[in-house]
Amino acid sequence: MSTARFTVSPLSLPSQSNLQNQNPPWIPTPQLLCKYPILRHLSSCKTLKDLTQIHAQTITTGIFSDNFVASRILSFAALSPHGSIPYARFLFYRIRKPDIFIANTLIRAYAFSPNPIDAVVFYSEMTESSVVFPDVHTFPLLLKACSEIPSLRLGEAIHSHVFKLGWSSEVSVSNFLVQMYASCGLIESAGLVFDRTPECDGASWNIMIGGYLKCGVFKSARRMFEAMPDRDVVSWSVMINGYVQESRFKEGLGLFQDMMGEKIEPNESVLVNALSACAHLGAMEQGQWIERYMERKNVRLTVRLGTALIDMYSKCGSVERALEVFHKMKEKNVLAWSAMINGLAINGQGKDALNLFSQMEMQGVKPNEVTFIGILNACSHSKLVDEGCSFFHSMTSIYGLKPNAHHHCCMVDLYGRAGMLDQAQTVIKSMPFKPNSAIWGALLNACRIHGDTELGEQVGKRLLELDPNHGGRYVLLSNIYAACGRWDRVAELRRMMRERQVSKTPGCSFIDLGDTIHEFVAGDSSHPQLEMIYAKLGEMSQELKAAGYKPDTGQVLLDMDEEEKETALCHHSEKLAIAFGLIKTDPGTTIRITKNLRVCADCHSATKLISKIYNREIIVRDRCRFHHFRDGSCSCMDFW
């Protein structure tokens, strides 16, 4: 649970005696709107100045004393994008007898604002001064605020008010209690509230399932989902979203396929999450199926769906298809432009990414922090050092954006990949905050690329102090030691990992063959077509040797003889996936592989030759970038 810092007086329970003095909430009618025609001007308000002028006129004419008029103006100030919550608060305390409808409007505005704690602060002031008495609609908003903070202490205080005022059995209140406890990590308490709710509705089930997913209790979520009396598109959306948000992409995509099998029409949220799962898995064929489904069903290409398609095609290595979607979109916001810029960047088309940025500016779209991460990545992966420096400095000088840790990490990566390790260190020293593990990791990777063992050792020690439970950090430092034959240091790092119970993430590669995503790990012995795959590997090895390939045994982080090292390299997960792809796809077609770790130098060299020997384009997405192998060369120019 987050430990947000705030100051709120202890919540006092409002006195029931105040209920007698409570104004009944107004009920707007068409007659009231006709009675006060000035309120029609609210729809044309574009600035706070416009609103204050209307407010001034209502005071001058004396109609602001009518709660209907006051509530309309306050609602606009609180909830409109052209309003102002502080001004709404100012209005509230100038209403002679505000009712609970007006108070709830302000609480709603605070609950959905960047500072939801203000909703509870206002409620605390309201109850202490006995200005108005809360009703059943007040507490869902307050509990929503507690979920957003999140704050268990305040949530429990609000729960006590709910209980004392007798609203625990109200399903709208209990649903938000479940959400609040789940958001604060107390899934057992959420379950108790759910079980004690007399009449749970569909929303109750969905919120409880969402709580299980958020807390990582997937078995309970699945069991409850299967037991639901009625499962609609919202229920499926909650499940698919929960799995995808928790990086369980394969299961999330499987749920989407189950949903389609039950002939339930997906909504936009489901389609976006399914496309996100395809993007992370590199499942382009399944992503294409979703796009064809959208076209067949005349689903409108919204900005959100278009951006998801761009992201999916880009992360599957098909920049051409991503650009087709981008140019087809009738509306584009900064997120769509940023997704396309990043897609070009990770696929090694840095100059195209910079050109697109220029087009974005000409269209009058203002870049944000995410846009600049894509631009700096483009410069890093394409060795555009001067351009990257210029963009980094322009963030503050031209666009008024403050570079964060992600942008500084990009700069360390930019200098590091270019071999400018002194400049990379200068970036770290001049940062206005302490460097995080990602920034030190970028510098350590640069030391590996350029063989700087001395600096790598210094950086590696800092990184292990900062992030002692991340197996990848040990492996990267081991790579540096192994490259210069310091097997004693490699062995020491392995001992440290054992003592600290740190495990190395196993290399894993995926290949999408349309109806099934096949997964391989290094030295895999579980695939049902294993014999055929290893036979193909043997054939590949003979062809590679005939083409002059020599295994890079320096990539094996174990002190063993050369023959054993060659065998270990031959069984890396991406080579197994490529062998399977050669067996299962037609000659001349593209093979697409997704790997969870960085491609090692030996597999990179071998894949370049395989692409030439078998006349195939092989696209590999690793943890760092895309590699488009064609005719014996790679789009990364051996720079990754």
GROMACS .gro file of C-alpha atoms in nm, residues 124-279:
model
  156
  124SER     CA    1  -1.411   1.630   0.678
  125GLU     CA    2  -1.472   2.007   0.672
  126MET     CA    3  -1.832   1.950   0.567
  127THR     CA    4  -1.910   1.713   0.854
  128GLU     CA    5  -1.729   1.923   1.115
  129SER     CA    6  -1.917   2.241   1.020
  130SER     CA    7  -2.248   2.054   0.973
  131VAL     CA    8  -2.306   2.244   0.649
  132VAL     CA    9  -2.482   1.949   0.486
  133PHE     CA   10  -2.557   1.588   0.578
  134PRO     CA   11  -2.413   1.312   0.353
  135ASP     CA   12  -2.638   1.076   0.164
  136VAL     CA   13  -2.592   0.735   0.005
  137HIS     CA   14  -2.436   0.893  -0.306
  138THR     CA   15  -2.158   1.063  -0.104
  139PHE     CA   16  -1.975   0.749   0.004
  140PRO     CA   17  -1.901   0.581  -0.330
  141LEU     CA   18  -1.722   0.903  -0.429
  142LEU     CA   19  -1.523   0.915  -0.104
  143LEU     CA   20  -1.429   0.546  -0.132
  144LYS     CA   21  -1.326   0.605  -0.494
  145ALA     CA   22  -1.091   0.877  -0.367
  146CYS     CA   23  -0.947   0.643  -0.101
  147SER     CA   24  -0.886   0.380  -0.370
  148GLU     CA   25  -0.702   0.631  -0.589
  149ILE     CA   26  -0.472   0.759  -0.312
  150PRO     CA   27  -0.466   0.469  -0.192
  151SER     CA   28  -0.520   0.504   0.183
  152LEU     CA   29  -0.641   0.219   0.400
  153ARG     CA   30  -0.660   0.444   0.707
  154LEU     CA   31  -0.900   0.687   0.545
  155GLY     CA   32  -1.090   0.409   0.373
  156GLU     CA   33  -1.156   0.236   0.705
  157ALA     CA   34  -1.267   0.568   0.857
  158ILE     CA   35  -1.517   0.618   0.574
  159HIS     CA   36  -1.629   0.255   0.617
  160SER     CA   37  -1.706   0.325   0.983
  161HIS     CA   38  -1.926   0.618   0.880
  162VAL     CA   39  -2.105   0.396   0.627
  163PHE     CA   40  -2.170   0.136   0.898
  164LYS     CA   41  -2.292   0.385   1.160
  165LEU     CA   42  -2.525   0.558   0.915
  166GLY     CA   43  -2.676   0.224   0.811
  167TRP     CA   44  -2.573   0.217   0.444
  168SER     CA   45  -2.361  -0.100   0.449
  169SER     CA   46  -2.630  -0.298   0.269
  170GLU     CA   47  -2.651  -0.052  -0.021
  171VAL     CA   48  -2.495  -0.230  -0.317
  172SER     CA   49  -2.355   0.092  -0.469
  173VAL     CA   50  -2.167   0.160  -0.145
  174SER     CA   51  -2.051  -0.198  -0.083
  175ASN     CA   52  -1.914  -0.220  -0.439
  176PHE     CA   53  -1.683   0.073  -0.373
  177LEU     CA   54  -1.586  -0.071  -0.034
  178VAL     CA   55  -1.473  -0.387  -0.215
  179GLN     CA   56  -1.276  -0.175  -0.462
  180MET     CA   57  -1.116   0.031  -0.184
  181TYR     CA   58  -0.996  -0.271   0.014
  182ALA     CA   59  -0.864  -0.441  -0.300
  183SER     CA   60  -0.680  -0.123  -0.405
  184CYS     CA   61  -0.515  -0.115  -0.063
  185GLY     CA   62  -0.410  -0.481  -0.093
  186LEU     CA   63  -0.658  -0.627   0.158
  187ILE     CA   64  -0.831  -0.877  -0.066
  188GLU     CA   65  -0.962  -1.077   0.233
  189SER     CA   66  -1.147  -0.769   0.365
  190ALA     CA   67  -1.282  -0.704   0.016
  191GLY     CA   68  -1.411  -1.061   0.009
  192LEU     CA   69  -1.583  -1.020   0.347
  193VAL     CA   70  -1.766  -0.708   0.227
  194PHE     CA   71  -1.871  -0.890  -0.091
  195ASP     CA   72  -1.997  -1.194   0.102
  196ARG     CA   73  -2.200  -0.974   0.341
  197THR     CA   74  -2.370  -0.774   0.065
  198PRO     CA   75  -2.735  -0.891   0.060
  199GLU     CA   76  -2.796  -0.850  -0.315
  200CYS     CA   77  -2.484  -0.843  -0.530
  201ASP     CA   78  -2.532  -0.723  -0.886
  202GLY     CA   79  -2.315  -0.779  -1.194
  203ALA     CA   80  -2.097  -0.482  -1.102
  204SER     CA   81  -2.032  -0.641  -0.759
  205TRP     CA   82  -1.898  -0.958  -0.919
  206ASN     CA   83  -1.687  -0.765  -1.168
  207ILE     CA   84  -1.533  -0.544  -0.898
  208MET     CA   85  -1.451  -0.845  -0.679
  209ILE     CA   86  -1.293  -1.029  -0.974
  210GLY     CA   87  -1.097  -0.714  -1.062
  211GLY     CA   88  -0.978  -0.697  -0.701
  212TYR     CA   89  -0.848  -1.053  -0.711
  213LEU     CA   90  -0.663  -0.980  -1.035
  214LYS     CA   91  -0.512  -0.658  -0.900
  215CYS     CA   92  -0.385  -0.844  -0.595
  216GLY     CA   93  -0.244  -1.125  -0.811
  217VAL     CA   94  -0.486  -1.392  -0.689
  218PHE     CA   95  -0.552  -1.530  -1.038
  219LYS     CA   96  -0.693  -1.870  -0.939
  220SER     CA   97  -0.962  -1.710  -0.721
  221ALA     CA   98  -1.044  -1.460  -0.997
  222ARG     CA   99  -1.080  -1.740  -1.252
  223ARG     CA  100  -1.288  -1.954  -1.015
  224MET     CA  101  -1.522  -1.664  -0.939
  225PHE     CA  102  -1.548  -1.575  -1.309
  226GLU     CA  103  -1.648  -1.932  -1.392
  227ALA     CA  104  -1.912  -1.923  -1.114
  228MET     CA  105  -2.074  -1.596  -1.232
  229PRO     CA  106  -2.447  -1.636  -1.293
  230ASP     CA  107  -2.432  -1.405  -1.599
  231ARG     CA  108  -2.114  -1.314  -1.785
  232ASP     CA  109  -2.141  -1.017  -2.017
  233VAL     CA  110  -1.883  -0.822  -2.217
  234VAL     CA  111  -1.790  -0.618  -1.908
  235SER     CA  112  -1.705  -0.936  -1.714
  236TRP     CA  113  -1.484  -1.061  -1.996
  237SER     CA  114  -1.326  -0.717  -2.022
  238VAL     CA  115  -1.237  -0.718  -1.651
  239MET     CA  116  -1.071  -1.060  -1.685
  240ILE     CA  117  -0.879  -0.985  -2.005
  241ASN     CA  118  -0.768  -0.643  -1.879
  242GLY     CA  119  -0.659  -0.792  -1.544
  243TYR     CA  120  -0.441  -1.058  -1.705
  244VAL     CA  121  -0.287  -0.819  -1.960
  245GLN     CA  122  -0.216  -0.548  -1.699
  246GLU     CA  123  -0.034  -0.807  -1.487
  247SER     CA  124   0.178  -0.912  -1.791
  248ARG     CA  125   0.006  -1.251  -1.830
  249PHE     CA  126  -0.034  -1.190  -2.200
  250LYS     CA  127  -0.072  -1.547  -2.321
  251GLU     CA  128  -0.357  -1.617  -2.077
  252GLY     CA  129  -0.519  -1.281  -2.156
  253LEU     CA  130  -0.514  -1.360  -2.528
  254GLY     CA  131  -0.652  -1.707  -2.454
  255LEU     CA  132  -0.944  -1.549  -2.268
  256PHE     CA  133  -1.010  -1.323  -2.566
  257GLN     CA  134  -1.026  -1.629  -2.793
  258ASP     CA  135  -1.263  -1.802  -2.548
  259MET     CA  136  -1.485  -1.493  -2.548
  260MET     CA  137  -1.499  -1.483  -2.927
  261GLY     CA  138  -1.582  -1.855  -2.922
  262GLU     CA  139  -1.888  -1.775  -2.709
  263LYS     CA  140  -2.003  -1.520  -2.973
  264ILE     CA  141  -1.982  -1.223  -2.737
  265GLU     CA  142  -1.918  -0.894  -2.919
  266PRO     CA  143  -1.601  -0.732  -2.776
  267ASN     CA  144  -1.604  -0.365  -2.675
  268GLU     CA  145  -1.321  -0.119  -2.735
  269SER     CA  146  -1.150  -0.200  -2.404
  270VAL     CA  147  -1.138  -0.572  -2.489
  271LEU     CA  148  -0.998  -0.508  -2.837
  272VAL     CA  149  -0.731  -0.271  -2.705
  273ASN     CA  150  -0.617  -0.519  -2.439
  274ALA     CA  151  -0.616  -0.810  -2.687
  275LEU     CA  152  -0.400  -0.603  -2.924
  276SER     CA  153  -0.170  -0.516  -2.633
  277ALA     CA  154  -0.129  -0.888  -2.558
  278CYS     CA  155  -0.049  -0.954  -2.926
  279ALA     CA  156   0.207  -0.672  -2.918
   0.00000   0.00000   0.00000
